[in-house]
C-alpha atoms as a printed R data frame, in Angstrom:
    type eleno elety resid chain resno      x       y       z
1   ATOM     1    CA   MET     A     1  5.714 158.823 125.472
2   ATOM     2    CA   GLY     A     2  8.052 160.268 123.244
3   ATOM     3    CA   GLY     A     3 10.565 162.483 125.588
4   ATOM     4    CA   GLY     A     4 13.378 161.273 127.799
5   ATOM     5    CA   GLY     A     5 13.397 158.302 130.603
6   ATOM     6    CA   GLY     A     6 11.238 157.386 133.874
7   ATOM     7    CA   GLY     A     7  9.100 155.029 132.052
8   ATOM     8    CA   GLY     A     8  5.706 154.493 134.396
9   ATOM     9    CA   ALA     A     9  6.583 157.002 136.305
10  ATOM    10    CA   GLU     A    10  3.443 158.749 136.198
11  ATOM    11    CA   GLU     A    11  2.032 155.832 138.575
12  ATOM    12    CA   GLU     A    12  4.311 156.061 141.552
13  ATOM    13    CA   GLU     A    13  3.793 158.583 143.834
14  ATOM    14    CA   LEU     A    14  6.520 160.851 145.149
15  ATOM    15    CA   THR     A    15  7.277 160.486 148.743
16  ATOM    16    CA   ALA     A    16  6.280 162.965 151.651
17  ATOM    17    CA   GLN     A    17  9.996 163.596 152.071
18  ATOM    18    CA   GLU     A    18 10.536 164.413 148.414
19  ATOM    19    CA   THR     A    19  7.283 166.371 147.907
20  ATOM    20    CA   ALA     A    20  8.574 168.891 150.808
21  ATOM    21    CA   LEU     A    21 12.131 168.881 149.540
22  ATOM    22    CA   TYR     A    22 11.117 169.545 146.014
23  ATOM    23    CA   ASP     A    23  8.003 171.569 146.490
24  ATOM    24    CA   ARG     A    24  9.185 174.831 145.012
25  ATOM    25    CA   GLN     A    25 10.256 173.579 141.716
26  ATOM    26    CA   ILE     A    26  6.958 171.222 141.748
27  ATOM    27    CA   ARG     A    27  5.022 174.704 141.538
28  ATOM    28    CA   VAL     A    28  7.252 175.110 138.557
29  ATOM    29    CA   TRP     A    29  6.910 172.054 136.318
30  ATOM    30    CA   GLY     A    30  4.139 170.250 138.178
31  ATOM    31    CA   VAL     A    31  3.874 166.609 139.737
32  ATOM    32    CA   ASP     A    32  4.314 164.542 136.872
33  ATOM    33    CA   ALA     A    33  7.503 165.890 135.437
34  ATOM    34    CA   GLN     A    34  9.092 165.454 138.890
35  ATOM    35    CA   LYS     A    35  7.602 161.752 139.057
36  ATOM    36    CA   ARG     A    36  9.209 161.587 135.622
37  ATOM    37    CA   LEU     A    37 13.052 162.974 137.019
38  ATOM    38    CA   SER     A    38 13.273 160.761 140.294
39  ATOM    39    CA   LYS     A    39 12.957 157.865 137.771
40  ATOM    40    CA   ALA     A    40 15.396 159.268 135.788
41  ATOM    41    CA   HIS     A    41 18.855 157.608 134.950
42  ATOM    42    CA   VAL     A    42 21.945 159.798 133.531
43  ATOM    43    CA   LEU     A    43 25.188 158.880 132.802
44  ATOM    44    CA   VAL     A    44 28.216 161.586 132.248
45  ATOM    45    CA   CYS     A    45 31.056 160.517 130.679
46  ATOM    46    CA   GLY     A    46 33.944 163.128 130.873
47  ATOM    47    CA   VAL     A    47 33.798 164.855 134.238
48  ATOM    48    CA   ASN     A    48 35.322 168.495 133.735
49  ATOM    49    CA   GLY     A    49 34.148 172.252 134.629
50  ATOM    50    CA   THR     A    50 31.152 172.076 132.183
51  ATOM    51    CA   THR     A    51 29.944 168.737 133.424
52  ATOM    52    CA   ILE     A    52 30.180 169.245 136.956
53  ATOM    53    CA   GLU     A    53 27.719 172.362 136.350
54  ATOM    54    CA   PHE     A    54 25.364 170.058 134.593
55  ATOM    55    CA   CYS     A    55 25.203 167.519 137.572
56  ATOM    56    CA   LYS     A    56 24.871 169.964 140.278
57  ATOM    57    CA   ASN     A    57 21.644 171.424 138.606
58  ATOM    58    CA   ILE     A    58 20.296 167.986 137.737
59  ATOM    59    CA   VAL     A    59 21.189 166.287 141.360
60  ATOM    60    CA   LEU     A    60 19.805 169.193 143.256
61  ATOM    61    CA   ALA     A    61 16.426 169.199 140.874
62  ATOM    62    CA   GLY     A    62 16.174 165.200 141.585
63  ATOM    63    CA   VAL     A    63 17.387 163.132 138.946
64  ATOM    64    CA   GLY     A    64 16.781 159.422 139.988
65  ATOM    65    CA   SER     A    65 20.255 158.476 139.576
66  ATOM    66    CA   LEU     A    66 23.672 159.757 138.082
67  ATOM    67    CA   SER     A    67 26.846 157.585 137.672
68  ATOM    68    CA   LEU     A    68 30.036 159.528 136.339
69  ATOM    69    CA   MET     A    69 32.390 157.548 133.921
70  ATOM    70    CA   ASP     A    70 35.982 159.611 133.617
71  ATOM    71    CA   ASP     A    71 39.206 157.336 135.198
72  ATOM    72    CA   HIS     A    72 41.644 159.989 134.487
73  ATOM    73    CA   ILE     A    73 43.285 160.884 137.304
74  ATOM    74    CA   VAL     A    74 42.977 164.627 138.948
75  ATOM    75    CA   THR     A    75 45.584 166.751 137.989
76  ATOM    76    CA   GLU     A    76 46.428 170.625 138.778
77  ATOM    77    CA   ASP     A    77 44.879 171.654 135.595
78  ATOM    78    CA   ASP     A    78 41.426 170.407 136.932
79  ATOM    79    CA   LEU     A    79 41.409 172.476 139.967
80  ATOM    80    CA   ASN     A    80 40.974 175.571 137.471
81  ATOM    81    CA   SER     A    81 37.820 175.202 136.071
82  ATOM    82    CA   ASN     A    82 36.022 172.260 138.788
83  ATOM    83    CA   PHE     A    83 34.491 173.829 141.574
84  ATOM    84    CA   LEU     A    84 33.706 170.276 143.536
85  ATOM    85    CA   ILE     A    85 37.747 169.422 143.245
86  ATOM    86    CA   PRO     A    86 38.865 170.560 146.605
87  ATOM    87    CA   HIS     A    87 42.298 172.314 146.220
88  ATOM    88    CA   ASP     A    88 44.080 169.779 148.364
89  ATOM    89    CA   GLU     A    89 46.210 167.306 147.462
90  ATOM    90    CA   SER     A    90 46.039 165.259 149.969
91  ATOM    91    CA   VAL     A    91 41.712 164.840 149.207
92  ATOM    92    CA   TYR     A    92 42.176 164.460 145.505
93  ATOM    93    CA   GLY     A    93 45.236 162.730 145.247
94  ATOM    94    CA   GLY     A    94 45.478 159.444 143.070
95  ATOM    95    CA   LYS     A    95 42.037 159.292 142.668
96  ATOM    96    CA   SER     A    96 40.085 159.753 139.239
97  ATOM    97    CA   ARG     A    97 38.166 162.781 138.535
98  ATOM    98    CA   ALA     A    98 35.120 160.374 138.856
99  ATOM    99    CA   GLU     A    99 35.310 159.552 142.276
100 ATOM   100    CA   VAL     A   100 36.435 162.855 143.562
101 ATOM   101    CA   CYS     A   101 33.342 164.448 142.451
102 ATOM   102    CA   CYS     A   102 30.945 161.577 143.087
103 ATOM   103    CA   GLU     A   103 31.919 162.389 146.668
104 ATOM   104    CA   SER     A   104 31.431 165.706 146.341
105 ATOM   105    CA   LEU     A   105 27.950 165.220 144.699
106 ATOM   106    CA   LYS     A   106 26.405 162.983 146.907
107 ATOM   107    CA   ASP     A   107 26.052 165.906 149.349
108 ATOM   108    CA   PHE     A   108 24.342 168.439 147.463
109 ATOM   109    CA   ASN     A   109 21.258 165.847 147.721
110 ATOM   110    CA   PRO     A   110 21.402 162.136 149.515
111 ATOM   111    CA   MET     A   111 18.137 161.450 148.123
112 ATOM   112    CA   VAL     A   112 19.638 161.087 144.563
113 ATOM   113    CA   ARG     A   113 22.073 158.102 143.936
114 ATOM   114    CA   VAL     A   114 25.324 158.868 142.715
115 ATOM   115    CA   ALA     A   115 27.984 156.432 141.439
116 ATOM   116    CA   VAL     A   116 31.076 155.994 139.788
117 ATOM   117    CA   ALA     A   117 31.170 153.757 136.496
118 ATOM   118    CA   LYS     A   118 34.809 152.824 135.396
119 ATOM   119    CA   GLY     A   119 35.538 152.461 132.026
120 ATOM   120    CA   ASP     A   120 36.263 153.827 128.804
121 ATOM   121    CA   PRO     A   121 33.165 155.437 126.946
122 ATOM   122    CA   SER     A   122 34.825 154.447 123.476
123 ATOM   123    CA   LEU     A   123 33.873 150.756 124.568
124 ATOM   124    CA   ILE     A   124 31.347 150.879 126.469
125 ATOM   125    CA   ASP     A   125 28.451 148.110 124.898
126 ATOM   126    CA   GLY     A   126 24.562 148.229 124.310
127 ATOM   127    CA   THR     A   127 23.433 146.125 127.417
128 ATOM   128    CA   PHE     A   128 25.690 148.913 129.391
129 ATOM   129    CA   ILE     A   129 23.732 151.750 127.402
130 ATOM   130    CA   ASP     A   130 20.273 150.436 128.435
131 ATOM   131    CA   ARG     A   131 20.962 151.152 132.219
132 ATOM   132    CA   PHE     A   132 20.735 154.609 131.427
133 ATOM   133    CA   ASP     A   133 17.611 156.997 129.879
134 ATOM   134    CA   ILE     A   134 20.255 160.316 129.406
135 ATOM   135    CA   ILE     A   135 23.600 160.126 127.911
136 ATOM   136    CA   VAL     A   136 25.740 163.102 128.259
137 ATOM   137    CA   LEU     A   137 29.368 162.942 126.594
138 ATOM   138    CA   SER     A   138 31.561 165.683 126.862
139 ATOM   139    CA   ARG     A   139 35.601 166.238 126.061
140 ATOM   140    CA   ALA     A   140 35.211 162.913 123.497
141 ATOM   141    CA   SER     A   141 36.522 162.374 120.128
142 ATOM   142    CA   LEU     A   142 33.996 162.520 117.145
143 ATOM   143    CA   LYS     A   143 34.366 158.572 116.206
144 ATOM   144    CA   THR     A   144 33.543 157.802 120.462
145 ATOM   145    CA   LYS     A   145 30.463 160.677 119.861
146 ATOM   146    CA   LEU     A   146 29.637 158.807 116.465
147 ATOM   147    CA   PHE     A   147 29.831 155.449 118.195
148 ATOM   148    CA   ILE     A   148 28.065 156.241 121.135
149 ATOM   149    CA   ASN     A   149 25.266 158.136 119.534
150 ATOM   150    CA   ASP     A   150 24.762 155.531 117.027
151 ATOM   151    CA   ASN     A   151 24.493 152.577 119.798
152 ATOM   152    CA   CYS     A   152 21.798 154.998 121.802
153 ATOM   153    CA   ARG     A   153 19.563 154.849 118.240
154 ATOM   154    CA   LYS     A   154 19.410 150.747 118.243
155 ATOM   155    CA   ARG     A   155 18.663 150.050 121.426
156 ATOM   156    CA   SER     A   156 14.883 149.495 121.479
157 ATOM   157    CA   LYS     A   157 14.008 151.721 124.670
158 ATOM   158    CA   HIS     A   158 14.219 155.514 124.290
159 ATOM   159    CA   ILE     A   159 17.853 156.962 125.321
160 ATOM   160    CA   ALA     A   160 18.410 160.507 124.754
161 ATOM   161    CA   PHE     A   161 22.105 161.654 123.924
162 ATOM   162    CA   TYR     A   162 23.754 165.146 124.468
163 ATOM   163    CA   SER     A   163 27.629 166.236 124.094
164 ATOM   164    CA   VAL     A   164 28.746 169.547 125.036
165 ATOM   165    CA   ASP     A   165 32.115 170.768 125.142
166 ATOM   166    CA   CYS     A   166 33.264 173.815 126.391
167 ATOM   167    CA   LYS     A   167 36.299 175.575 124.776
168 ATOM   168    CA   ASP     A   168 37.645 178.548 126.830
169 ATOM   169    CA   SER     A   169 35.334 181.246 126.090
170 ATOM   170    CA   CYS     A   170 33.216 178.947 123.233
171 ATOM   171    CA   GLY     A   171 31.022 176.471 124.000
172 ATOM   172    CA   GLU     A   172 29.016 173.711 121.847
173 ATOM   173    CA   ILE     A   173 25.662 171.584 122.964
174 ATOM   174    CA   PHE     A   174 24.720 168.714 120.572
175 ATOM   175    CA   VAL     A   175 20.953 167.448 121.278
176 ATOM   176    CA   ASP     A   176 19.444 164.458 119.917
177 ATOM   177    CA   LEU     A   177 16.122 162.928 121.271
178 ATOM   178    CA   GLN     A   178 15.105 160.966 118.003
179 ATOM   179    CA   ASN     A   179 11.504 160.765 117.879
180 ATOM   180    CA   HIS     A   180 10.339 163.359 121.029
181 ATOM   181    CA   SER     A   181  6.637 164.206 121.864
182 ATOM   182    CA   TYR     A   182  5.997 167.033 124.278
183 ATOM   183    CA   LEU     A   183  3.685 169.406 125.440
184 ATOM   184    CA   GLN     A   184  4.474 173.454 124.179
185 ATOM   185    CA   LYS     A   185  2.529 176.153 126.120
186 ATOM   186    CA   LYS     A   186  0.234 178.301 123.514
187 ATOM   187    CA   PRO     A   187 -0.662 181.890 123.732
188 ATOM   188    CA   GLY     A   188 -4.035 180.886 124.945
189 ATOM   189    CA   GLY     A   189 -2.461 178.932 128.218
190 ATOM   190    CA   GLU     A   190 -3.547 175.305 126.777
191 ATOM   191    CA   PRO     A   191 -0.584 173.055 126.099
192 ATOM   192    CA   GLU     A   192 -0.642 171.427 122.661
193 ATOM   193    CA   GLN     A   193  1.384 168.100 121.928
194 ATOM   194    CA   GLN     A   194  3.771 168.522 119.465
195 ATOM   195    CA   GLU     A   195  5.913 166.022 117.744
196 ATOM   196    CA   LEU     A   196 10.147 166.401 117.134
197 ATOM   197    CA   LYS     A   197 12.495 164.325 114.591
198 ATOM   198    CA   TYR     A   198 15.786 164.617 115.404
199 ATOM   199    CA   PRO     A   199 18.729 163.492 113.130
200 ATOM   200    CA   SER     A   200 21.698 161.670 114.321
201 ATOM   201    CA   LEU     A   201 25.336 163.259 114.937
202 ATOM   202    CA   GLN     A   202 26.443 161.837 111.741
203 ATOM   203    CA   GLU     A   203 23.278 163.192 109.662
204 ATOM   204    CA   ALA     A   204 23.711 166.573 111.064
205 ATOM   205    CA   ILE     A   205 27.325 167.496 110.396
206 ATOM   206    CA   SER     A   206 26.612 165.541 107.248
207 ATOM   207    CA   VAL     A   207 24.930 168.340 105.565
208 ATOM   208    CA   PRO     A   208 26.684 170.147 102.923
209 ATOM   209    CA   TRP     A   209 27.551 173.662 103.831
210 ATOM   210    CA   LYS     A   210 26.307 175.523 100.976
211 ATOM   211    CA   ASP     A   211 22.322 173.819 102.110
212 ATOM   212    CA   LEU     A   212 22.968 175.750 105.640
213 ATOM   213    CA   SER     A   213 21.059 179.017 106.349
214 ATOM   214    CA   LYS     A   214 23.307 181.969 105.410
215 ATOM   215    CA   LYS     A   215 22.558 183.007 109.310
216 ATOM   216    CA   THR     A   216 24.812 179.873 110.766
217 ATOM   217    CA   THR     A   217 26.643 180.851 113.164
218 ATOM   218    CA   LYS     A   218 30.584 180.639 112.058
219 ATOM   219    CA   LEU     A   219 31.025 179.108 115.353
220 ATOM   220    CA   TYR     A   220 29.455 175.582 113.718
221 ATOM   221    CA   TYR     A   221 31.755 175.702 110.910
222 ATOM   222    CA   ALA     A   222 34.781 176.703 113.037
223 ATOM   223    CA   MET     A   223 33.863 173.570 115.075
224 ATOM   224    CA   ARG     A   224 33.470 171.270 112.163
225 ATOM   225    CA   VAL     A   225 37.360 172.527 110.992
226 ATOM   226    CA   LEU     A   226 38.867 171.363 114.173
227 ATOM   227    CA   GLU     A   227 37.034 167.991 115.202
228 ATOM   228    CA   SER     A   228 38.042 167.139 111.679
229 ATOM   229    CA   TYR     A   229 41.866 168.204 111.986
230 ATOM   230    CA   GLU     A   230 41.820 166.646 115.298
231 ATOM   231    CA   SER     A   231 40.637 162.851 113.825
232 ATOM   232    CA   SER     A   232 43.045 163.521 110.963
233 ATOM   233    CA   GLU     A   233 45.891 163.774 113.186
234 ATOM   234    CA   GLY     A   234 44.685 161.221 115.736
235 ATOM   235    CA   ARG     A   235 44.684 163.481 118.382
236 ATOM   236    CA   ASP     A   236 42.799 163.999 121.569
237 ATOM   237    CA   PRO     A   237 39.956 166.188 122.020
238 ATOM   238    CA   GLY     A   238 41.800 169.877 123.057
239 ATOM   239    CA   GLU     A   239 45.349 168.041 122.266
240 ATOM   240    CA   THR     A   240 45.949 171.603 120.167
241 ATOM   241    CA   SER     A   241 47.649 174.699 120.530
242 ATOM   242    CA   LEU     A   242 48.596 177.433 118.255
243 ATOM   243    CA   SER     A   243 51.644 175.941 115.980
244 ATOM   244    CA   ASP     A   244 48.783 173.846 114.462
245 ATOM   245    CA   LEU     A   245 47.078 177.011 113.266
246 ATOM   246    CA   PRO     A   246 49.181 176.549 109.635
247 ATOM   247    CA   ALA     A   247 47.912 172.817 109.253
248 ATOM   248    CA   VAL     A   248 44.194 174.245 110.393
249 ATOM   249    CA   LEU     A   249 44.098 177.020 108.072
250 ATOM   250    CA   ALA     A   250 45.062 174.857 105.325
251 ATOM   251    CA   LEU     A   251 42.207 172.214 106.165
252 ATOM   252    CA   ARG     A   252 39.524 175.483 106.265
253 ATOM   253    CA   LYS     A   253 40.436 176.345 102.736
254 ATOM   254    CA   ASP     A   254 40.266 172.592 101.535
255 ATOM   255    CA   MET     A   255 36.877 172.021 103.479
256 ATOM   256    CA   CYS     A   256 35.397 175.421 102.234
257 ATOM   257    CA   ASP     A   257 36.450 174.895  98.961
258 ATOM   258    CA   ARG     A   258 34.864 171.508  98.590
259 ATOM   259    CA   MET     A   259 32.063 172.727 100.561
260 ATOM   260    CA   SER     A   260 31.336 175.951  98.458
261 ATOM   261    CA   LEU     A   261 31.780 178.331 101.399
262 ATOM   262    CA   ASP     A   262 33.767 181.254 101.406
263 ATOM   263    CA   GLU     A   263 36.691 181.083 104.043
264 ATOM   264    CA   SER     A   264 35.630 184.526 105.416
265 ATOM   265    CA   ARG     A   265 32.857 182.720 107.117
266 ATOM   266    CA   ILE     A   266 35.214 180.933 109.413
267 ATOM   267    CA   PRO     A   267 37.411 183.733 110.815
268 ATOM   268    CA   THR     A   268 41.163 182.908 111.335
269 ATOM   269    CA   SER     A   269 41.176 184.772 114.405
270 ATOM   270    CA   LEU     A   270 38.173 182.394 116.025
271 ATOM   271    CA   LEU     A   271 40.645 179.385 115.082
272 ATOM   272    CA   GLU     A   272 43.192 180.953 116.716
273 ATOM   273    CA   ARG     A   273 41.412 181.282 119.888
274 ATOM   274    CA   LEU     A   274 39.801 177.292 119.677
275 ATOM   275    CA   LEU     A   275 43.643 176.196 119.192
276 ATOM   276    CA   ALA     A   276 44.828 178.007 121.830
277 ATOM   277    CA   ALA     A   277 42.101 177.219 124.592
278 ATOM   278    CA   GLY     A   278 43.352 173.367 124.137
279 ATOM   279    CA   LYS     A   279 41.763 171.737 127.072
280 ATOM   280    CA   LYS     A   280 40.873 174.835 128.960
281 ATOM   281    CA   GLU     A   281 37.311 176.020 130.114
282 ATOM   282    CA   HIS     A   282 36.361 179.279 131.531
283 ATOM   283    CA   PRO     A   283 34.420 178.633 134.691
284 ATOM   284    CA   PRO     A   284 31.352 181.104 133.661
285 ATOM   285    CA   VAL     A   285 31.402 179.639 130.225
286 ATOM   286    CA   CYS     A   286 31.033 176.167 131.838
287 ATOM   287    CA   ALA     A   287 28.265 177.241 134.539
288 ATOM   288    CA   ILE     A   288 26.271 178.886 131.304
289 ATOM   289    CA   LEU     A   289 26.438 175.657 129.336
290 ATOM   290    CA   GLY     A   290 25.917 173.601 132.385
291 ATOM   291    CA   GLY     A   291 22.694 175.213 133.121
292 ATOM   292    CA   ILE     A   292 21.389 175.209 129.603
293 ATOM   293    CA   LEU     A   293 22.500 171.456 129.020
294 ATOM   294    CA   GLY     A   294 20.662 171.203 132.622
295 ATOM   295    CA   GLN     A   295 17.145 172.766 131.338
296 ATOM   296    CA   GLU     A   296 17.315 170.594 128.285
297 ATOM   297    CA   VAL     A   297 17.569 167.984 129.979
298 ATOM   298    CA   ILE     A   298 14.864 167.858 132.405
299 ATOM   299    CA   LYS     A   299 12.605 169.528 129.515
300 ATOM   300    CA   SER     A   300 13.270 165.831 127.243
301 ATOM   301    CA   ILE     A   301 12.618 163.604 130.850
302 ATOM   302    CA   SER     A   302  9.623 165.898 131.329
303 ATOM   303    CA   CYS     A   303  8.158 166.117 128.081
304 ATOM   304    CA   LYS     A   304  7.207 170.005 128.474
305 ATOM   305    CA   GLY     A   305  9.070 172.945 126.520
306 ATOM   306    CA   ASP     A   306 10.468 173.412 123.251
307 ATOM   307    CA   PRO     A   307 13.858 171.396 123.532
308 ATOM   308    CA   ILE     A   308 17.084 172.696 121.613
309 ATOM   309    CA   LYS     A   309 17.236 171.218 117.881
310 ATOM   310    CA   ASN     A   310 19.769 170.132 117.350
311 ATOM   311    CA   PHE     A   311 23.457 172.293 118.207
312 ATOM   312    CA   PHE     A   312 23.813 175.337 120.306
313 ATOM   313    CA   TYR     A   313 26.516 177.400 120.719
314 ATOM   314    CA   TYR     A   314 27.999 180.153 123.022
315 ATOM   315    CA   ASP     A   315 30.731 182.900 122.456
316 ATOM   316    CA   ALA     A   316 31.543 185.112 125.788
317 ATOM   317    CA   ALA     A   317 33.167 187.226 122.429
318 ATOM   318    CA   ASP     A   318 29.689 188.757 122.145
319 ATOM   319    CA   GLY     A   319 27.758 186.934 124.707
320 ATOM   320    CA   LYS     A   320 25.301 185.540 122.135
321 ATOM   321    CA   GLY     A   321 23.977 182.132 122.248
322 ATOM   322    CA   ALA     A   322 22.689 180.653 118.866
323 ATOM   323    CA   MET     A   323 20.480 177.507 117.975
324 ATOM   324    CA   GLU     A   324 21.420 175.543 114.667
325 ATOM   325    CA   ASP     A   325 18.903 173.108 113.265
326 ATOM   326    CA   THR     A   326 20.696 170.827 110.918
327 ATOM   327    CA   PRO     A   327 19.733 169.489 108.472
328 ATOM   328    CA   PRO     A   328 17.573 172.663 108.075
329 ATOM   329    CA   THR     A   329 13.809 172.424 108.175
330 ATOM   330    CA   PRO     A   330 11.759 173.228 105.343
331 ATOM   331    CA   GLU     A   331 11.106 176.575 106.706
332 ATOM   332    CA   ASP     A   332 14.666 177.419 106.575
């Protein structure tokens, strides 16, 4: 099996309780897909408005287990986009984001095991990673993303890697399923086996810009400039403001000169929006990204349907989503 987790899931039957609870979705994606889902173990590093939308979706869908890693203590800022944190300091005061959201998620589906995984994502080792089939990372530094993605690829078992970030009205999802086999429905209705080979995050962001399609979304380039700026300045993700604009514009010029790309492909107005966003998330965009990510993880686990390869972007300014395949396939 090339896709997500749940090895051996096909051999174990669903319980009568599971069959009754998941009856409607079994009619959509079938019993085998539900079996695989019920045996899959998911780790989410970084609990925020976007990942909580994702967690809600996969808990309701009946994933086997969900572990939340985020030791940050809840602040008032978290209340703006994370609908699982009650607006009552006596409930969340002194607790971590993972702890508060874990309790709320258990109520969505008591058949799913939801737990807190304490720790720092930048320090987790391969033995810990082996406990999971899917790892989702959010609001992590580029260094941490590369570290975990590389660790997933080094394991003997197949571990799918996703990163997702929402910057106010803009969002980015990255997908690495390594070698993925899945069934694609053809116009005649007969399923056909497909194979996809994914690049690592390092490979995907290392493609020279001049080699990318001329249709590549401006958000792809803008996010690369921003992550490069945060890395070089030693900033945490989202630790930016409009006061950083002159330095970011200088970096844009430098990167565009090196990559032979016209600076106009990365509009100043877009960089201004991303810098001003900081760590702020726009709840409707969180819902869109969390919905798409949930759908993608279910596709990966079930090995059914065309998955994203390998970036997805959404901008509420034009209401459009765009998929970017880097490195570009020969057809591009």
